[in-house]
PDB file of C-alpha atoms in Angstrom:
ATOM      1  CA  PRO A  12       0.000   0.000   0.000  1.00  0.00           C
ATOM      2  CA  GLY A  13       1.201   3.494  -0.839  1.00  0.00           C
ATOM      3  CA  ARG A  14       3.866   2.194  -3.207  1.00  0.00           C
ATOM      4  CA  ILE A  15       4.035   3.941  -6.569  1.00  0.00           C
ATOM      5  CA  PRO A  16       4.752   1.887  -9.684  1.00  0.00           C
ATOM      6  CA  PRO A  17       8.242   1.885 -11.220  1.00  0.00           C
ATOM      7  CA  PRO A  18      10.349   3.602 -12.276  1.00  0.00           C
ATOM      8  CA  ALA A  19      11.474   5.396  -9.142  1.00  0.00           C
ATOM      9  CA  PRO A  20      11.972   9.163  -9.381  1.00  0.00           C
ATOM     10  CA  ALA A  21      15.549  10.270 -10.133  1.00  0.00           C
ATOM     11  CA  VAL A  22      15.476  13.230  -7.723  1.00  0.00           C
ATOM     12  CA  VAL A  23      13.598  13.384  -4.432  1.00  0.00           C
ATOM     13  CA  LEU A  24      13.382  17.004  -3.353  1.00  0.00           C
ATOM     14  CA  PRO A  25      14.770  17.797   0.134  1.00  0.00           C
ATOM     15  CA  ALA A  26      11.642  19.875   0.782  1.00  0.00           C
ATOM     16  CA  PRO A  27       8.475  19.534  -1.297  1.00  0.00           C
ATOM     17  CA  LEU A  28       7.498  22.517  -3.459  1.00  0.00           C
ATOM     18  CA  ALA A  29       4.031  24.051  -3.147  1.00  0.00           C
ATOM     19  CA  ALA A  30       1.963  23.557  -6.283  1.00  0.00           C
ATOM     20  CA  ASP A  31      -1.467  24.253  -7.712  1.00  0.00           C
ATOM     21  CA  VAL A  32      -3.290  21.723  -9.908  1.00  0.00           C
ATOM     22  CA  ARG A  33      -6.243  22.849 -12.031  1.00  0.00           C
ATOM     23  CA  ASP A  34      -8.631  21.096 -14.393  1.00  0.00           C
ATOM     24  CA  ALA A  35      -9.404  22.149 -17.982  1.00  0.00           C
ATOM     25  CA  ALA A  36     -12.024  24.642 -16.750  1.00  0.00           C
ATOM     26  CA  GLY A  37      -9.506  26.290 -14.403  1.00  0.00           C
ATOM     27  CA  ASP A  38     -11.016  24.864 -11.213  1.00  0.00           C
ATOM     28  CA  PRO A  39      -8.825  23.327  -8.493  1.00  0.00           C
ATOM     29  CA  VAL A  40      -8.501  19.544  -8.687  1.00  0.00           C
ATOM     30  CA  VAL A  41      -9.715  18.012  -5.433  1.00  0.00           C
ATOM     31  CA  VAL A  42      -9.240  14.469  -4.132  1.00  0.00           C
ATOM     32  CA  SER A  43     -11.917  13.184  -1.752  1.00  0.00           C
ATOM     33  CA  ALA A  44     -11.352  11.031   1.317  1.00  0.00           C
ATOM     34  CA  ARG A  45     -12.450   8.063  -0.833  1.00  0.00           C
ATOM     35  CA  LEU A  46      -9.813   8.989  -3.462  1.00  0.00           C
ATOM     36  CA  ALA A  47     -12.294  10.306  -6.016  1.00  0.00           C
ATOM     37  CA  VAL A  48     -10.616  12.903  -8.240  1.00  0.00           C
ATOM     38  CA  SER A  49     -12.880  15.878  -9.032  1.00  0.00           C
ATOM     39  CA  ALA A  50     -11.601  16.197 -12.625  1.00  0.00           C
ATOM     40  CA  ALA A  51      -8.635  15.278 -14.768  1.00  0.00           C
ATOM     41  CA  PRO A  52      -5.578  17.402 -13.933  1.00  0.00           C
ATOM     42  CA  ALA A  53      -4.850  19.772 -16.832  1.00  0.00           C
ATOM     43  CA  ARG A  54      -2.492  22.498 -15.541  1.00  0.00           C
ATOM     44  CA  LEU A  55       0.234  22.619 -12.913  1.00  0.00           C
ATOM     45  CA  THR A  56       1.751  25.729 -11.379  1.00  0.00           C
ATOM     46  CA  VAL A  57       4.745  25.295  -9.076  1.00  0.00           C
ATOM     47  CA  GLY A  58       5.233  28.141  -6.627  1.00  0.00           C
ATOM     48  CA  ASP A  59       5.048  31.474  -8.456  1.00  0.00           C
ATOM     49  CA  GLY A  60       6.007  29.896 -11.788  1.00  0.00           C
ATOM     50  CA  ARG A  61       4.097  29.776 -15.042  1.00  0.00           C
ATOM     51  CA  PRO A  62       1.343  27.182 -15.527  1.00  0.00           C
ATOM     52  CA  ALA A  63       2.400  24.046 -17.405  1.00  0.00           C
ATOM     53  CA  GLU A  64       0.092  21.751 -19.352  1.00  0.00           C
ATOM     54  CA  ILE A  65      -0.337  18.264 -17.881  1.00  0.00           C
ATOM     55  CA  THR A  66      -0.371  15.810 -20.794  1.00  0.00           C
ATOM     56  CA  GLY A  67      -0.696  12.589 -18.790  1.00  0.00           C
ATOM     57  CA  TRP A  68      -1.300  11.469 -15.239  1.00  0.00           C
ATOM     58  CA  ALA A  69      -1.677   8.346 -13.126  1.00  0.00           C
ATOM     59  CA  GLY A  70      -2.956   7.841  -9.607  1.00  0.00           C
ATOM     60  CA  PRO A  71      -4.036   8.441  -6.968  1.00  0.00           C
ATOM     61  CA  TRP A  72      -2.013   6.133  -4.757  1.00  0.00           C
ATOM     62  CA  PRO A  73      -3.041   6.563  -1.124  1.00  0.00           C
ATOM     63  CA  VAL A  74      -0.563   6.828   1.733  1.00  0.00           C
ATOM     64  CA  ASP A  75      -1.910   6.450   5.260  1.00  0.00           C
ATOM     65  CA  GLU A  76       1.022   6.868   7.665  1.00  0.00           C
ATOM     66  CA  ARG A  77       0.894   6.163  11.386  1.00  0.00           C
ATOM     67  CA  TRP A  78      -2.889   5.710  11.377  1.00  0.00           C
ATOM     68  CA  TRP A  79      -2.604   4.052  14.787  1.00  0.00           C
ATOM     69  CA  ALA A  80      -1.227   7.259  16.359  1.00  0.00           C
ATOM     70  CA  PRO A  81      -3.774  10.038  15.671  1.00  0.00           C
ATOM     71  CA  ALA A  82      -1.446  12.833  16.794  1.00  0.00           C
ATOM     72  CA  GLU A  83       1.200  11.728  14.266  1.00  0.00           C
ATOM     73  CA  ALA A  84      -1.042  10.426  11.469  1.00  0.00           C
ATOM     74  CA  ARG A  85      -0.662  11.689   7.883  1.00  0.00           C
ATOM     75  CA  ARG A  86      -2.928  10.919   4.966  1.00  0.00           C
ATOM     76  CA  ARG A  87      -2.142  11.885   1.383  1.00  0.00           C
ATOM     77  CA  ALA A  88      -2.432  10.725  -2.197  1.00  0.00           C
ATOM     78  CA  ARG A  89       0.338  10.629  -4.778  1.00  0.00           C
ATOM     79  CA  PHE A  90       0.122  11.185  -8.541  1.00  0.00           C
ATOM     80  CA  GLN A  91       2.580  10.859 -11.395  1.00  0.00           C
ATOM     81  CA  VAL A  92       2.197  13.575 -14.024  1.00  0.00           C
ATOM     82  CA  SER A  93       3.884  14.278 -17.330  1.00  0.00           C
ATOM     83  CA  LEU A  94       4.073  17.807 -18.695  1.00  0.00           C
ATOM     84  CA  ALA A  95       4.023  19.207 -22.233  1.00  0.00           C
ATOM     85  CA  ASP A  96       7.711  20.146 -21.959  1.00  0.00           C
ATOM     86  CA  GLY A  97       8.653  16.489 -21.343  1.00  0.00           C
ATOM     87  CA  ALA A  98       9.134  16.762 -17.578  1.00  0.00           C
ATOM     88  CA  ALA A  99       7.641  14.116 -15.292  1.00  0.00           C
ATOM     89  CA  LEU A 100       6.910  14.736 -11.620  1.00  0.00           C
ATOM     90  CA  LEU A 101       5.656  12.974  -8.529  1.00  0.00           C
ATOM     91  CA  LEU A 102       2.957  15.057  -6.858  1.00  0.00           C
ATOM     92  CA  ALA A 103       1.209  14.597  -3.541  1.00  0.00           C
ATOM     93  CA  VAL A 104      -1.956  16.158  -2.183  1.00  0.00           C
ATOM     94  CA  GLU A 105      -2.411  16.358   1.576  1.00  0.00           C
ATOM     95  CA  GLY A 106      -5.133  18.326   3.314  1.00  0.00           C
ATOM     96  CA  GLY A 107      -6.049  19.972   0.016  1.00  0.00           C
ATOM     97  CA  GLN A 108      -2.487  21.236  -0.608  1.00  0.00           C
ATOM     98  CA  TRP A 109      -0.632  19.988  -3.689  1.00  0.00           C
ATOM     99  CA  LEU A 110       3.128  19.431  -3.481  1.00  0.00           C
ATOM    100  CA  VAL A 111       5.900  18.423  -5.896  1.00  0.00           C
ATOM    101  CA  GLU A 112       7.850  15.683  -4.100  1.00  0.00           C
ATOM    102  CA  ALA A 113      10.144  14.294  -6.792  1.00  0.00           C
ATOM    103  CA  ILE A 114      11.302  14.570 -10.413  1.00  0.00           C
ATOM    104  CA  TYR A 115      11.675  11.782 -12.971  1.00  0.00           C
ATOM    105  CA  ASP A 116      14.348  11.871 -15.661  1.00  0.00           C
TER     106      ASP A 116
END
């Protein structure tokens, strides 16, 4: 559980980067507690950067860490996305916040 399919990312970022994921209509993509995705991801903005077109995506893969210890528990979902410029990223969404966790080569 929680394992993403191969290949493994080439670079795992020391600190995840804040991101924004939008659908084709420009609305935020939301993942429900039951892992239902509100719409197909279409655009990704990392930090204050320019939006990039998402050309492919896979997921979500749920991660439920330390569920037995409520004070330490973390729940998130991971996605693999490919961008129009050829980049491929590992994203996570936790508590409604999207993050870039790793980069594929």
